[in-house]
Amino acid sequence: MSTWWVALRLNDTGSPLSPSEAAGVAMWALQFTPRVACLDEAVVMEVAASIRLFGGLPALTTRVMREAAQLGVVSVAWAETSLAALALARAGSAEAGTKGVLASRLDPLPLHALSAVARHGATLSRLGCNTLGSVRQLPRGGISRRFDQALLVALDQAYGLRPAVHDWLTVPDSFCQRLELPGRIDNAAGLMHGAHRLLLQLCGWLAARQAGITSFVFAWCHDSLRPRSAGEGGQLQIRTAEPTRDIRHLSRLLSEHLAKVELLAPAGDITVQADDISPLEVQSATLLPDTVRQGEVLAQTLERISARLGPQRVQRPVLMEDHRLEWMQQWLPAPGKASRNNARTQRMPQPSWVLEAPLKLAMRDNRPMYQGPLQMLLGPERIEGGWWHRSTHADCAGMLNVQRDYWVAASLHAGVLWVFQERLSDDNMGWFLHGHFA
């Protein structure tokens, strides 16, 4: 797939999001991809380039769905375009957004799935159109004359027939997010539900900045019905021994501190502000187990990785007893028995880079040309053989049975090259480029 979009719908009203409403979820989404934008009542992100980084599409889907629910996202959907993902999210078709052809998933959706179509819903209904698919069946000329151009543009963008332009959000330099609580919270422990949502946003912001936190401030404000003696609210400063962005550790740490707090009045909203941040080096997710660094034999490690991924996924180069360059090395399963074949000693230097297929060179005045005339420095070295492969590789026997004279040549612009001369049909001689020296 070239693109893969996720739509995170934040409300059911369909009204566009304000910057403050989208900020929290957008900062959380920036940990997955830098391509995050606001679209009507949703935050959309393009994650195709991040799928392998997060363990594949199923793993990424599970994580996004789980954390989005904790952030208060109303619905989530996945599709090949941003408008299609939003349309599926509005229709509650999250599961359908991952299977089947895009057109077959969008055609049954109601008119309100796309804002540009919903604006003309009454007129389209009188024309007998109740789904996006029925609108697409109308003549495009008639649609463009009777409705505004935005309707056709939105349909084309949703179905992937026209590119969409987005204003990408950027990672802010600081983090300070406020959350209005759904009701009056009378005890400090009850603040953790909202605090966890803000901490998710904080960890997403830290991941996008490749940083960790050593100190943050958690504050709460008392509601307007508080007694004067209670004050406006309170705050806690949470410190960690080393930089971290582990949501479980930060939540447990905040919960322990809140267990010792007694609210003087019910709280109406809470705030999390990042205080001290520093770069955080995350250990690479290597295939090699930790035991390799503890002295495990490499052969045993390769056997375990091969058992995990399959023998054809873990291979090693093996030198063969063959004169022909293409057959000097073979790739065999790594856990297999080591070969005792030793390559012959070369009289001439071998190239650093070898072409996948020899390139035939042009000739001028009986001299081979490659970015200018070539000057022969060393050679020739005759390589002849491969007749034994004729019986099993009859379709390419001419390529396997070679008779070549190799030379080390110099090109004024291309550097030192590895070329060979080969006898062609009708006793004509041909020159070929086979490798480059570093």
Coordinates of C-alpha atoms in Angstrom, one line a residue:
M1 CA 0.0 0.0 0.0
S2 CA 1.3 3.5 -0.8
T3 CA -0.7 5.3 1.9
W4 CA -2.6 4.2 5.0
W5 CA -4.6 6.7 7.0
V6 CA -6.1 6.7 10.5
A7 CA -9.0 9.0 11.4
L8 CA -9.5 9.7 15.2
R9 CA -12.9 11.3 15.6
L10 CA -13.1 13.5 18.7
N11 CA -16.8 14.4 18.7
D12 CA -20.2 13.4 17.2
T13 CA -21.3 16.9 16.2
G14 CA -19.2 17.2 13.0
S15 CA -18.1 20.7 13.9
P16 CA -14.4 21.5 13.2
L17 CA -12.0 21.2 16.0
S18 CA -10.4 24.2 17.6
P19 CA -6.6 24.2 18.0
S20 CA -6.9 23.5 21.8
E21 CA -9.3 20.6 21.2
A22 CA -7.0 18.9 18.7
A23 CA -3.7 19.7 20.5
G24 CA -3.8 16.8 23.0
V25 CA -4.6 14.0 20.6
A26 CA -2.4 15.5 17.9
M27 CA 0.6 15.5 20.2
W28 CA -0.1 11.9 21.0
A29 CA -0.4 11.0 17.3
L30 CA 2.9 12.6 16.4
Q31 CA 4.8 9.7 18.1
F32 CA 3.6 7.4 15.2
T33 CA 4.2 9.7 12.2
P34 CA 5.1 13.3 11.4
R35 CA 2.1 13.4 9.0
V36 CA -0.7 14.5 11.3
A37 CA -3.4 17.0 10.5
C38 CA -6.9 18.2 11.6
L39 CA -9.8 17.3 9.4
D40 CA -13.2 18.6 10.5
E41 CA -14.0 16.9 13.8
A42 CA -11.1 14.4 13.6
V43 CA -7.3 14.2 13.8
V44 CA -5.9 12.2 10.8
M45 CA -2.5 10.6 10.5
E46 CA -0.8 8.8 7.7
V47 CA 1.1 5.8 9.0
A48 CA 2.1 3.7 6.0
A49 CA 5.8 4.4 6.6
S50 CA 5.5 3.6 10.3
I51 CA 3.8 0.2 10.2
R52 CA 7.0 -1.9 10.3
L53 CA 8.5 0.3 13.0
F54 CA 5.6 -0.5 15.3
G55 CA 5.5 -4.3 14.7
G56 CA 3.2 -4.5 11.7
L57 CA -0.3 -3.4 11.0
P58 CA -2.1 -5.7 13.5
A59 CA 0.1 -4.5 16.4
L60 CA -0.1 -0.9 15.4
T61 CA -3.9 -1.1 15.1
T62 CA -4.2 -2.7 18.5
R63 CA -2.1 0.0 20.2
V64 CA -3.9 2.9 18.4
M65 CA -7.3 1.5 19.2
R66 CA -6.5 0.9 22.9
E67 CA -4.8 4.2 23.6
A68 CA -7.3 6.2 21.5
A69 CA -10.2 4.9 23.7
Q70 CA -8.3 6.1 26.8
L71 CA -7.9 9.5 25.2
G72 CA -11.7 9.9 24.7
V73 CA -11.7 9.4 21.0
V74 CA -15.3 8.7 19.8
S75 CA -14.4 6.4 16.8
V76 CA -11.4 5.3 14.8
A77 CA -11.2 4.0 11.2
W78 CA -8.5 3.1 8.8
A79 CA -8.4 3.6 5.0
E80 CA -6.2 4.5 2.0
T81 CA -7.2 8.2 2.0
S82 CA -7.8 10.6 4.8
L83 CA -11.4 11.5 3.8
A84 CA -12.2 7.8 3.4
A85 CA -11.0 7.1 6.9
L86 CA -13.1 10.0 8.3
A87 CA -16.1 8.8 6.4
L88 CA -15.8 5.3 7.7
A89 CA -15.3 6.7 11.2
R90 CA -18.5 8.7 11.0
A91 CA -20.3 5.6 9.8
G92 CA -18.9 3.5 12.6
S93 CA -17.2 1.2 10.1
A94 CA -13.8 0.8 11.7
E95 CA -13.6 -3.0 10.9
A96 CA -14.7 -2.4 7.3
G97 CA -12.0 0.1 6.9
T98 CA -9.3 -2.6 6.7
K99 CA -10.8 -5.0 4.2
G100 CA -11.9 -5.0 0.6
V101 CA -11.5 -2.5 -2.2
L102 CA -11.9 1.1 -1.1
A103 CA -14.8 1.8 -3.5
S104 CA -16.8 -1.2 -2.2
R105 CA -16.4 0.1 1.4
L106 CA -17.3 3.7 0.6
D107 CA -20.2 3.2 -1.8
P108 CA -22.7 2.0 0.9
L109 CA -22.0 4.9 3.3
P110 CA -24.7 7.5 3.9
L111 CA -24.5 11.1 2.6
H112 CA -23.4 12.6 5.9
A113 CA -20.2 10.5 5.8
L114 CA -18.6 13.3 3.7
S115 CA -19.1 17.0 4.8
A116 CA -19.1 18.3 1.2
V117 CA -21.9 15.8 0.2
A118 CA -23.9 16.3 3.4
R119 CA -24.3 20.0 2.7
H120 CA -26.5 19.0 -0.3
G121 CA -28.1 16.1 1.4
A122 CA -31.7 17.3 1.0
T123 CA -31.4 18.0 -2.7
L124 CA -29.6 14.7 -3.3
S125 CA -32.2 12.8 -1.4
R126 CA -34.9 14.2 -3.7
L127 CA -32.9 12.9 -6.6
G128 CA -33.0 9.4 -5.1
C129 CA -29.4 9.4 -3.8
N130 CA -29.0 8.1 -0.3
T131 CA -25.4 6.7 -0.4
L132 CA -22.1 7.9 -1.7
G133 CA -22.2 5.3 -4.4
S134 CA -25.5 6.6 -5.8
V135 CA -24.0 10.1 -5.9
R136 CA -21.0 8.8 -7.9
Q137 CA -23.4 7.3 -10.5
L138 CA -24.8 10.8 -11.3
P139 CA -23.3 12.5 -14.5
R140 CA -20.3 14.5 -13.4
G141 CA -21.2 17.3 -15.8
G142 CA -24.6 17.7 -14.1
I143 CA -23.1 17.6 -10.6
S144 CA -20.6 20.3 -11.4
R145 CA -23.3 22.6 -12.8
R146 CA -25.9 22.0 -10.1
F147 CA -23.7 21.7 -7.0
D148 CA -20.4 23.4 -6.0
Q149 CA -17.1 22.1 -7.1
A150 CA -16.2 21.0 -3.6
L151 CA -18.6 18.0 -3.9
L152 CA -16.7 16.4 -6.8
V153 CA -13.4 17.3 -5.3
A154 CA -14.3 15.6 -2.0
L155 CA -15.6 12.5 -3.7
D156 CA -12.4 12.2 -5.8
Q157 CA -10.2 12.7 -2.8
A158 CA -12.1 10.2 -0.7
Y159 CA -11.9 7.5 -3.4
G160 CA -8.2 8.2 -4.1
L161 CA -8.7 9.8 -7.6
R162 CA -7.3 13.2 -6.6
P163 CA -4.6 14.0 -4.0
A164 CA -5.6 15.9 -0.9
V165 CA -3.5 18.7 0.7
H166 CA -3.1 18.9 4.4
D167 CA -1.6 21.4 6.8
W168 CA 0.7 19.2 8.8
L169 CA 1.0 19.8 12.6
T170 CA 4.4 20.2 14.1
V171 CA 5.7 19.0 17.5
P172 CA 5.5 22.0 19.9
D173 CA 8.5 23.0 22.0
S174 CA 6.7 22.7 25.3
F175 CA 3.9 20.6 26.8
C176 CA 1.1 22.0 29.0
Q177 CA -2.3 20.4 28.6
R178 CA -5.5 21.1 30.5
L179 CA -8.4 18.7 30.8
E180 CA -11.9 19.7 32.0
L181 CA -13.2 16.8 34.1
P182 CA -16.7 15.4 33.2
G183 CA -17.9 16.0 36.8
R184 CA -16.9 17.1 40.2
I185 CA -14.1 14.9 41.7
D186 CA -14.2 14.8 45.5
N187 CA -11.1 12.7 46.2
A188 CA -7.5 12.8 44.8
A189 CA -7.5 9.2 43.7
G190 CA -10.4 10.0 41.3
L191 CA -8.2 12.4 39.4
M192 CA -6.1 9.5 38.0
H193 CA -8.6 8.7 35.2
G194 CA -8.2 12.1 33.7
A195 CA -4.5 12.3 34.6
H196 CA -3.8 9.1 32.7
R197 CA -5.2 10.7 29.5
L198 CA -2.9 13.7 29.9
L199 CA 0.0 11.4 30.6
L200 CA -0.7 9.5 27.4
Q201 CA -0.5 12.8 25.5
L202 CA 2.7 13.7 27.4
C203 CA 4.4 10.4 26.5
G204 CA 3.4 10.8 22.8
W205 CA 4.9 14.3 22.8
L206 CA 8.1 12.9 24.4
A207 CA 8.3 10.1 21.8
A208 CA 7.9 12.6 19.0
R209 CA 10.8 14.6 20.4
Q210 CA 12.8 11.5 21.2
A211 CA 13.1 12.7 24.7
G212 CA 12.4 11.6 28.3
I213 CA 11.2 13.5 31.3
T214 CA 12.7 13.9 34.8
S215 CA 10.1 16.3 36.2
F216 CA 6.5 17.3 35.5
V217 CA 3.9 19.3 37.4
F218 CA 0.4 17.9 37.9
A219 CA -2.1 20.6 39.0
W220 CA -5.8 20.7 39.8
C221 CA -8.3 23.6 40.1
H222 CA -11.2 23.6 42.5
D223 CA -14.6 24.3 40.9
S224 CA -16.5 27.6 41.3
L225 CA -18.5 26.3 44.3
R226 CA -15.4 25.9 46.5
P227 CA -15.2 27.6 49.9
R228 CA -12.8 30.5 50.2
S229 CA -10.6 28.7 52.6
A230 CA -9.9 25.9 50.0
G231 CA -8.0 28.2 47.6
E232 CA -8.0 27.9 43.8
G233 CA -6.4 24.4 43.7
G234 CA -3.1 22.6 44.3
Q235 CA -0.3 20.9 42.5
L236 CA 2.3 18.2 42.7
Q237 CA 5.8 18.1 41.2
I238 CA 6.7 14.6 40.2
R239 CA 10.4 13.8 39.7
T240 CA 12.1 10.7 38.3
A241 CA 15.6 9.4 38.9
E242 CA 16.4 9.2 35.2
P243 CA 14.7 10.3 32.0
T244 CA 11.7 8.2 31.0
R245 CA 8.5 8.2 28.9
D246 CA 7.1 4.9 30.3
I247 CA 3.4 5.6 30.8
R248 CA 3.0 2.8 33.3
H249 CA 5.9 4.1 35.5
L250 CA 4.6 7.7 35.4
S251 CA 1.1 6.7 36.2
R252 CA 2.2 4.6 39.1
L253 CA 4.4 7.4 40.4
L254 CA 1.6 10.0 40.2
S255 CA -0.9 7.6 41.8
E256 CA 1.4 7.1 44.8
H257 CA 1.7 10.8 45.3
L258 CA -2.0 11.4 44.9
A259 CA -2.7 8.8 47.5
K260 CA -1.2 11.2 50.1
V261 CA -3.3 14.2 49.0
E262 CA -6.6 15.3 50.4
L263 CA -8.6 17.6 48.3
L264 CA -9.9 20.7 50.1
A265 CA -12.7 21.1 47.6
P266 CA -14.0 19.2 44.5
A267 CA -11.8 19.6 41.4
G268 CA -13.1 20.7 38.1
D269 CA -10.1 20.5 35.8
I270 CA -6.5 19.2 35.8
T271 CA -3.3 20.2 34.1
V272 CA 0.0 18.4 33.3
Q273 CA 3.0 20.5 32.4
A274 CA 6.4 19.1 31.3
D275 CA 9.2 20.6 33.4
D276 CA 12.6 19.0 32.8
I277 CA 13.2 17.0 29.6
S278 CA 16.3 15.5 28.2
P279 CA 17.2 13.4 25.1
L280 CA 16.4 9.7 25.7
E281 CA 18.4 7.0 23.9
V282 CA 16.1 4.0 23.3
Q283 CA 17.8 0.6 22.9
S284 CA 17.5 -0.8 19.4
A285 CA 15.1 -3.7 18.9
T286 CA 17.7 -6.1 17.6
L287 CA 17.0 -9.7 16.4
L288 CA 20.0 -10.9 18.4
P289 CA 19.1 -12.0 21.9
D290 CA 20.7 -10.4 24.9
T291 CA 22.5 -13.7 25.7
V292 CA 24.8 -13.0 22.7
R293 CA 26.4 -10.2 24.7
Q294 CA 26.7 -12.5 27.6
G295 CA 29.0 -14.9 25.8
E296 CA 26.6 -17.2 23.9
V297 CA 28.1 -18.9 20.9
L298 CA 27.1 -17.1 17.7
A299 CA 26.2 -20.4 16.0
Q300 CA 23.6 -21.2 18.7
T301 CA 22.2 -17.7 18.3
L302 CA 21.8 -18.1 14.5
E303 CA 20.1 -21.4 15.0
R304 CA 17.5 -19.8 17.3
I305 CA 16.9 -16.9 14.9
S306 CA 16.7 -19.3 12.0
A307 CA 14.1 -21.4 13.8
R308 CA 12.1 -18.2 14.5
L309 CA 12.2 -16.7 11.0
G310 CA 12.8 -19.7 8.8
P311 CA 16.1 -21.1 7.4
Q312 CA 15.8 -19.1 4.1
R313 CA 15.7 -15.8 6.0
V314 CA 19.0 -16.3 7.7
Q315 CA 21.8 -17.0 5.2
R316 CA 25.6 -16.8 5.1
P317 CA 28.0 -16.4 2.2
V318 CA 30.0 -19.4 1.3
L319 CA 33.1 -19.3 -1.0
M320 CA 33.1 -22.0 -3.7
E321 CA 35.8 -23.6 -5.7
D322 CA 35.0 -22.0 -9.0
H323 CA 36.8 -19.7 -11.5
R324 CA 33.7 -17.8 -12.7
L325 CA 32.9 -14.7 -10.7
E326 CA 29.1 -15.4 -10.6
W327 CA 29.7 -18.8 -9.0
M328 CA 32.5 -18.0 -6.6
Q329 CA 30.0 -17.3 -3.8
Q330 CA 26.7 -18.9 -2.8
W331 CA 24.2 -18.0 -0.1
L332 CA 23.3 -21.0 2.1
P333 CA 21.2 -21.3 5.3
A334 CA 23.3 -20.1 8.2
P335 CA 22.7 -23.0 10.6
G336 CA 23.8 -25.5 7.9
K337 CA 27.0 -27.4 8.0
A338 CA 30.0 -25.3 7.2
S339 CA 31.6 -25.9 3.8
R340 CA 35.3 -26.8 3.5
N341 CA 35.5 -25.4 0.0
N342 CA 38.2 -22.8 -0.3
A343 CA 38.2 -20.3 -3.1
R344 CA 41.3 -20.4 -5.3
T345 CA 44.0 -17.7 -4.9
Q346 CA 43.4 -14.9 -7.3
R347 CA 46.3 -13.6 -9.4
M348 CA 44.5 -10.4 -10.2
P349 CA 42.7 -7.9 -7.9
Q350 CA 39.0 -8.5 -7.4
P351 CA 36.5 -5.6 -7.8
S352 CA 34.7 -4.0 -4.8
W353 CA 31.4 -3.8 -6.6
V354 CA 30.1 -6.3 -9.2
L355 CA 27.3 -5.5 -11.7
E356 CA 24.3 -7.7 -11.6
A357 CA 24.7 -8.4 -15.3
P358 CA 27.8 -7.4 -17.4
L359 CA 27.4 -4.2 -19.4
K360 CA 28.4 -4.3 -23.1
L361 CA 30.8 -1.5 -24.0
A362 CA 30.9 0.6 -27.1
M363 CA 33.9 0.4 -29.3
R364 CA 35.9 3.2 -31.0
D365 CA 39.0 2.5 -33.1
N366 CA 39.1 -1.1 -31.7
R367 CA 39.2 0.3 -28.1
P368 CA 36.4 -0.2 -25.5
M369 CA 34.7 3.0 -24.3
Y370 CA 33.2 3.8 -20.9
Q371 CA 32.9 7.5 -20.1
G372 CA 35.9 7.8 -22.4
P373 CA 38.5 5.4 -23.8
L374 CA 39.8 2.7 -21.4
Q375 CA 43.4 2.2 -20.7
M376 CA 44.4 -1.4 -19.8
L377 CA 46.5 -1.6 -16.6
L378 CA 46.7 -5.3 -15.8
G379 CA 45.8 -8.5 -17.5
P380 CA 44.7 -10.6 -19.2
E381 CA 43.5 -13.3 -16.9
R382 CA 41.6 -16.0 -18.8
I383 CA 38.5 -17.5 -17.1
E384 CA 37.1 -20.6 -18.9
G385 CA 34.6 -23.1 -17.6
G386 CA 31.0 -23.9 -16.8
W387 CA 30.4 -26.6 -19.4
W388 CA 29.3 -29.0 -16.6
H389 CA 26.2 -26.8 -16.0
R390 CA 24.8 -27.4 -19.4
S391 CA 22.8 -30.4 -18.6
T392 CA 20.9 -28.9 -15.7
H393 CA 20.7 -25.3 -16.9
A394 CA 20.1 -25.7 -20.6
D395 CA 18.1 -22.5 -20.9
C396 CA 21.1 -20.4 -19.9
A397 CA 24.0 -22.7 -20.9
G398 CA 25.5 -19.9 -22.9
M399 CA 25.8 -17.7 -19.9
L400 CA 27.2 -20.5 -17.7
N401 CA 29.9 -21.7 -20.1
V402 CA 32.2 -18.7 -20.2
Q403 CA 35.4 -17.9 -22.1
R404 CA 36.6 -14.5 -20.9
D405 CA 39.8 -12.5 -20.7
Y406 CA 39.6 -10.2 -17.7
W407 CA 41.5 -6.9 -17.5
V408 CA 42.0 -4.1 -14.9
A409 CA 41.3 -0.9 -16.8
A410 CA 41.3 2.8 -16.0
S411 CA 38.7 5.3 -17.1
L412 CA 39.4 9.0 -16.9
H413 CA 36.0 9.7 -15.3
A414 CA 34.8 6.4 -13.9
G415 CA 38.0 5.3 -12.2
V416 CA 39.4 1.8 -12.1
L417 CA 37.2 -0.8 -13.7
W418 CA 37.0 -4.6 -14.2
V419 CA 36.3 -5.5 -17.8
F420 CA 36.5 -8.6 -19.9
Q421 CA 36.8 -9.5 -23.5
E422 CA 34.6 -12.3 -24.9
R423 CA 34.4 -14.0 -28.2
L424 CA 30.9 -13.5 -29.7
S425 CA 29.3 -15.2 -32.7
D426 CA 30.9 -14.9 -36.2
D427 CA 34.3 -14.6 -34.4
N428 CA 33.5 -11.0 -33.3
M429 CA 35.1 -9.8 -30.0
G430 CA 33.0 -8.0 -27.4
W431 CA 34.0 -6.0 -24.4
F432 CA 32.0 -5.9 -21.2
L433 CA 32.1 -4.0 -17.9
H434 CA 31.7 -6.4 -14.9
G435 CA 32.8 -4.4 -11.8
H436 CA 34.1 -1.3 -10.2
F437 CA 37.0 -0.9 -7.8
A438 CA 36.5 1.4 -4.7

